[in-house]
Amino acid sequence: MAGREDGGGGAGAMEEGRDAGRQPRYESSEDGGGGSDRCSGGNDMMSVQFMQKIIAEILGTYFMIFAGCGSVVVNLSTAGTVTFPGICAVWGLVVMVLVYSVGHISGAHFNPAVTVAFATCGRFPWKQVPSYAVAQVLGSTLASLTLRVVFGGATAREHFFGTAPSGSDAQAVALEFLISFYLMFVVSGVATDNRAIGELAGLAVGATVLLNVLFAGPITGASMNPARTLGPAIVAGRYRSIWVYVVGPVCGTVAGAWAYNLVRFTDKPLREITKSGSFLRSARING
């Protein structure tokens, strides 16, 4: 769900995968800045590079859901063999592995909420958001279909691997907001700030997912990701409280991204920052 722009050692891959120096790109790195209108010709919606990004998002989301939700199904169908801590570890590890695998291609979002959050900060082109979101939901749905086929029809009825609140919807949406905020705050730090330790980006994001699932899993399922919830829901036809897993993660990730923009370090004096029409924009571009 997160990575760095040029893989493990570069800067800002969660924003968008890129082939630095060989093709025009959307300026989204820490030293690039720029708004969503600075998208160059290299991001043509019909280009080979863009199609590669979409395929990477489909495959990445597919394997994330297949492994993560697969661990849930196996645990349910084998009387708890995997265990809850094991499920948490699977989610964290699969996210970490996939960040290092395709972060340099697509940015390794695997999450419509993350894509939207980057777009609101001007670090991802808005015109690519719908394509990314469709790819992510498609990957999740295909993975859910695969799990249903592999484990039989009983998966949809007895071994539901989607997410549903164990308490009230209000409690669930608040918790999803908080854990999504935390996830995106970490992602923004390791993916948009060149001073972060790039080689550890995947590890940091994977560990954050693991901690969130460990903490919030028993209450909400710790989705943090509309695609993670929508795929299993579509396959099983179970849409109870589905709005919780759209509103909570999207609002949480947007807030988390902007919160990091607020604390992003800048060595400019306050009087110079406030000359800008937007303090947040100035802090983002000049930090």
XYZ file of C-alpha atoms in Angstrom:
287
model
C 0.000 0.000 0.000
C 2.949 2.215 0.056
C 6.403 2.535 -1.301
C 8.925 4.997 -2.565
C 8.908 6.564 -5.959
C 11.943 4.756 -7.330
C 11.709 1.648 -5.240
C 13.331 1.047 -1.896
C 16.092 3.585 -2.167
C 14.518 6.524 -3.976
C 12.137 9.295 -3.038
C 8.380 9.168 -3.064
C 7.195 6.068 -4.905
C 3.788 5.954 -3.259
C 3.043 9.110 -5.148
C 3.648 7.547 -8.530
C 6.067 5.061 -10.055
C 8.471 6.589 -12.519
C 11.448 5.874 -14.723
C 13.616 8.823 -13.747
C 15.637 10.443 -16.476
C 14.180 8.405 -19.334
C 10.662 9.722 -19.696
C 8.629 12.809 -18.864
C 6.942 12.477 -15.475
C 4.525 14.091 -13.105
C 6.535 16.184 -10.667
C 5.542 14.726 -7.316
C 8.784 14.243 -5.419
C 9.906 16.306 -2.476
C 12.106 18.514 -4.602
C 9.711 18.617 -7.523
C 6.596 20.058 -5.918
C 3.904 21.270 -8.255
C 0.165 20.902 -8.428
C -2.013 18.431 -10.220
C -1.971 20.529 -13.373
C 1.735 19.875 -13.911
C 1.218 16.474 -15.451
C 3.458 16.010 -18.462
C 3.050 14.143 -21.712
C 4.722 11.028 -20.292
C 1.554 10.318 -18.305
C -0.710 10.017 -21.340
C -3.663 7.847 -20.303
C -3.110 5.616 -23.330
C 0.647 5.288 -23.026
C 2.441 1.994 -22.476
C 3.917 3.329 -19.233
C 0.483 4.125 -17.821
C -0.872 0.712 -18.793
C 2.078 -0.865 -16.986
C 1.176 1.111 -13.863
C -2.443 -0.037 -14.040
C -1.426 -3.672 -14.473
C 0.987 -3.350 -11.554
C -1.824 -1.952 -9.378
C -4.169 -4.794 -10.384
C -1.577 -7.483 -9.696
C -0.316 -5.851 -6.509
C -3.811 -5.465 -5.076
C -4.671 -8.996 -6.176
C -1.764 -10.580 -4.328
C -2.255 -8.376 -1.282
C -5.907 -9.422 -0.940
C -5.215 -13.035 -1.874
C -2.567 -13.397 0.835
C -4.203 -11.236 3.499
C -7.769 -12.443 3.090
C -6.490 -15.943 2.353
C -4.934 -16.045 5.803
C -8.344 -15.150 7.257
C -10.099 -17.922 5.317
C -7.491 -20.524 6.229
C -7.694 -19.512 9.872
C -11.487 -19.826 9.856
C -11.523 -23.140 8.001
C -8.807 -24.796 10.110
C -10.065 -23.872 13.573
C -7.556 -21.079 14.157
C -4.346 -22.609 12.852
C -3.002 -19.308 11.525
C -4.003 -17.387 14.687
C -4.851 -13.699 14.882
C -1.211 -12.525 15.307
C -0.382 -14.668 12.277
C -3.028 -12.887 10.210
C -1.584 -9.537 11.293
C 1.888 -10.666 10.260
C 0.648 -11.837 6.851
C -0.938 -8.456 6.094
C 2.174 -6.565 7.127
C 4.564 -8.837 5.252
C 2.584 -8.945 2.001
C 2.345 -5.149 1.921
C 6.076 -4.840 2.566
C 6.984 -7.355 -0.155
C 4.710 -5.742 -2.737
C 6.012 -2.242 -2.000
C 9.524 -3.411 -2.816
C 8.246 -5.372 -5.850
C 6.214 -2.764 -7.756
C 6.690 0.511 -5.893
C 9.058 1.690 -8.616
C 6.439 0.952 -11.297
C 3.092 2.232 -10.050
C 3.889 3.681 -6.644
C 2.305 0.636 -4.955
C -0.853 2.357 -3.778
C -3.197 -0.686 -3.783
C -5.699 1.584 -2.053
C -8.099 4.164 -3.552
C -7.981 6.194 -0.338
C -4.201 6.577 -0.612
C -4.502 7.575 -4.273
C -7.126 10.222 -3.452
C -5.053 11.531 -0.539
C -1.998 12.061 -2.735
C -4.159 13.764 -5.351
C -5.572 16.225 -2.823
C -2.008 17.241 -1.941
C -1.079 17.762 -5.577
C 1.290 14.779 -5.497
C -0.675 12.628 -7.938
C -2.597 13.667 -11.085
C -6.362 13.738 -10.545
C -7.049 12.427 -14.031
C -5.358 9.134 -13.135
C -7.306 8.618 -9.888
C -10.355 6.872 -11.456
C -8.165 4.440 -13.388
C -6.133 3.585 -10.300
C -9.282 3.121 -8.187
C -10.908 0.824 -10.755
C -7.700 -1.211 -11.040
C -7.470 -1.596 -7.268
C -11.098 -2.679 -6.852
C -10.730 -5.041 -9.807
C -7.647 -6.657 -8.292
C -9.424 -7.071 -4.960
C -12.514 -8.577 -6.588
C -10.496 -11.031 -8.668
C -8.566 -12.144 -5.582
C -11.816 -12.617 -3.684
C -13.243 -14.678 -6.542
C -10.111 -16.818 -6.538
C -10.456 -17.471 -2.811
C -14.106 -18.405 -3.249
C -13.243 -20.870 -6.010
C -10.306 -22.378 -4.107
C -12.148 -22.765 -0.810
C -15.590 -23.516 -2.227
C -18.952 -21.815 -2.011
C -18.963 -22.067 1.777
C -16.391 -19.277 1.828
C -19.022 -16.666 1.027
C -21.463 -17.935 3.662
C -19.476 -19.380 6.557
C -15.989 -17.952 6.102
C -16.601 -14.340 5.153
C -13.232 -12.624 4.764
C -14.573 -9.134 4.248
C -14.899 -6.470 6.931
C -17.849 -5.652 9.172
C -18.022 -3.696 12.435
C -18.298 -5.740 15.608
C -19.720 -2.688 17.398
C -21.567 0.394 16.229
C -21.029 2.064 12.863
C -19.982 5.267 14.626
C -17.276 3.453 16.567
C -16.102 1.685 13.417
C -15.877 4.797 11.245
C -13.961 6.639 13.982
C -11.485 3.774 14.319
C -11.072 3.424 10.553
C -10.422 7.157 10.340
C -7.714 6.993 13.000
C -5.838 3.979 11.672
C -6.046 5.313 8.106
C -4.726 8.659 9.345
C -1.805 6.886 11.016
C -1.065 4.808 7.917
C -1.096 7.808 5.581
C 0.990 9.911 7.959
C 3.696 7.228 7.859
C 3.338 6.800 4.096
C 3.696 10.546 3.537
C 6.844 10.596 5.625
C 8.604 7.774 3.812
C 7.225 8.433 0.333
C 7.245 12.211 -0.082
C 10.189 13.387 1.984
C 13.652 12.881 0.514
C 15.214 12.957 3.972
C 13.462 9.748 5.035
C 15.428 6.492 4.870
C 14.209 5.190 1.524
C 15.504 1.644 1.841
C 13.256 1.083 4.863
C 10.069 2.521 3.331
C 8.474 -0.859 2.670
C 9.370 -2.087 6.128
C 7.914 1.023 7.767
C 4.630 0.817 5.887
C 4.312 -2.943 6.364
C 4.928 -2.581 10.086
C 2.286 0.149 10.286
C -0.260 -2.107 8.599
C 0.640 -4.954 10.972
C 0.182 -2.733 14.033
C -3.119 -1.339 12.782
C -4.521 -4.806 12.090
C -3.337 -6.017 15.486
C -5.025 -3.092 17.189
C -8.220 -2.559 15.197
C -8.755 -5.938 13.542
C -11.123 -7.352 16.181
C -13.317 -4.220 16.038
C -13.525 -3.225 12.371
C -11.372 -5.707 10.457
C -8.796 -2.899 10.039
C -9.571 -2.271 6.393
C -7.939 1.160 5.855
C -8.741 0.483 2.217
C -12.071 0.702 0.337
C -10.811 -1.828 -2.232
C -9.981 -4.353 0.501
C -13.601 -4.164 1.696
C -15.380 -3.834 -1.651
C -13.811 -6.891 -3.316
C -14.972 -9.472 -0.757
C -18.320 -7.655 -0.371
C -19.016 -7.849 -4.104
C -18.179 -11.551 -4.258
C -20.168 -12.452 -1.143
C -23.000 -9.997 -1.761
C -22.674 -8.638 1.781
C -22.746 -4.863 1.971
C -23.594 -4.175 5.613
C -22.042 -0.907 6.804
C -20.070 -0.624 3.570
C -20.088 3.181 3.872
C -17.918 2.928 6.986
C -15.059 1.498 4.927
C -15.296 4.210 2.295
C -15.818 7.313 4.431
C -13.434 6.360 7.254
C -10.359 5.461 5.156
C -10.773 8.258 2.602
C -11.224 10.974 5.238
C -8.463 9.483 7.383
C -5.874 9.271 4.616
C -6.605 12.782 3.356
C -6.263 14.146 6.888
C -3.075 12.142 7.445
C -1.465 13.426 4.263
C -2.221 17.046 5.112
C -1.144 16.563 8.724
C 2.299 15.524 7.483
C 2.360 18.576 5.242
C 1.831 20.704 8.351
C 4.777 19.219 10.228
C 7.075 18.881 7.213
C 10.319 20.611 8.111
C 11.286 23.829 6.397
C 14.258 26.066 7.177
C 12.557 29.224 5.887
C 11.552 31.892 8.418
C 7.862 32.290 9.206
C 7.655 35.747 7.612
C 8.827 34.290 4.301
C 6.455 31.326 4.462
C 3.437 33.508 5.179
C 4.122 35.648 2.111
C 2.723 32.760 0.090
C -0.989 32.596 -0.590
C -1.048 29.125 0.927
C 1.009 28.129 3.943
C 0.432 24.426 3.234
C 1.510 24.741 -0.377
C 4.620 26.649 0.610
C 5.557 24.110 3.253
C 5.075 21.279 0.770
C 7.102 22.813 -2.046
C 9.923 24.291 -0.012
C 10.230 21.688 2.760
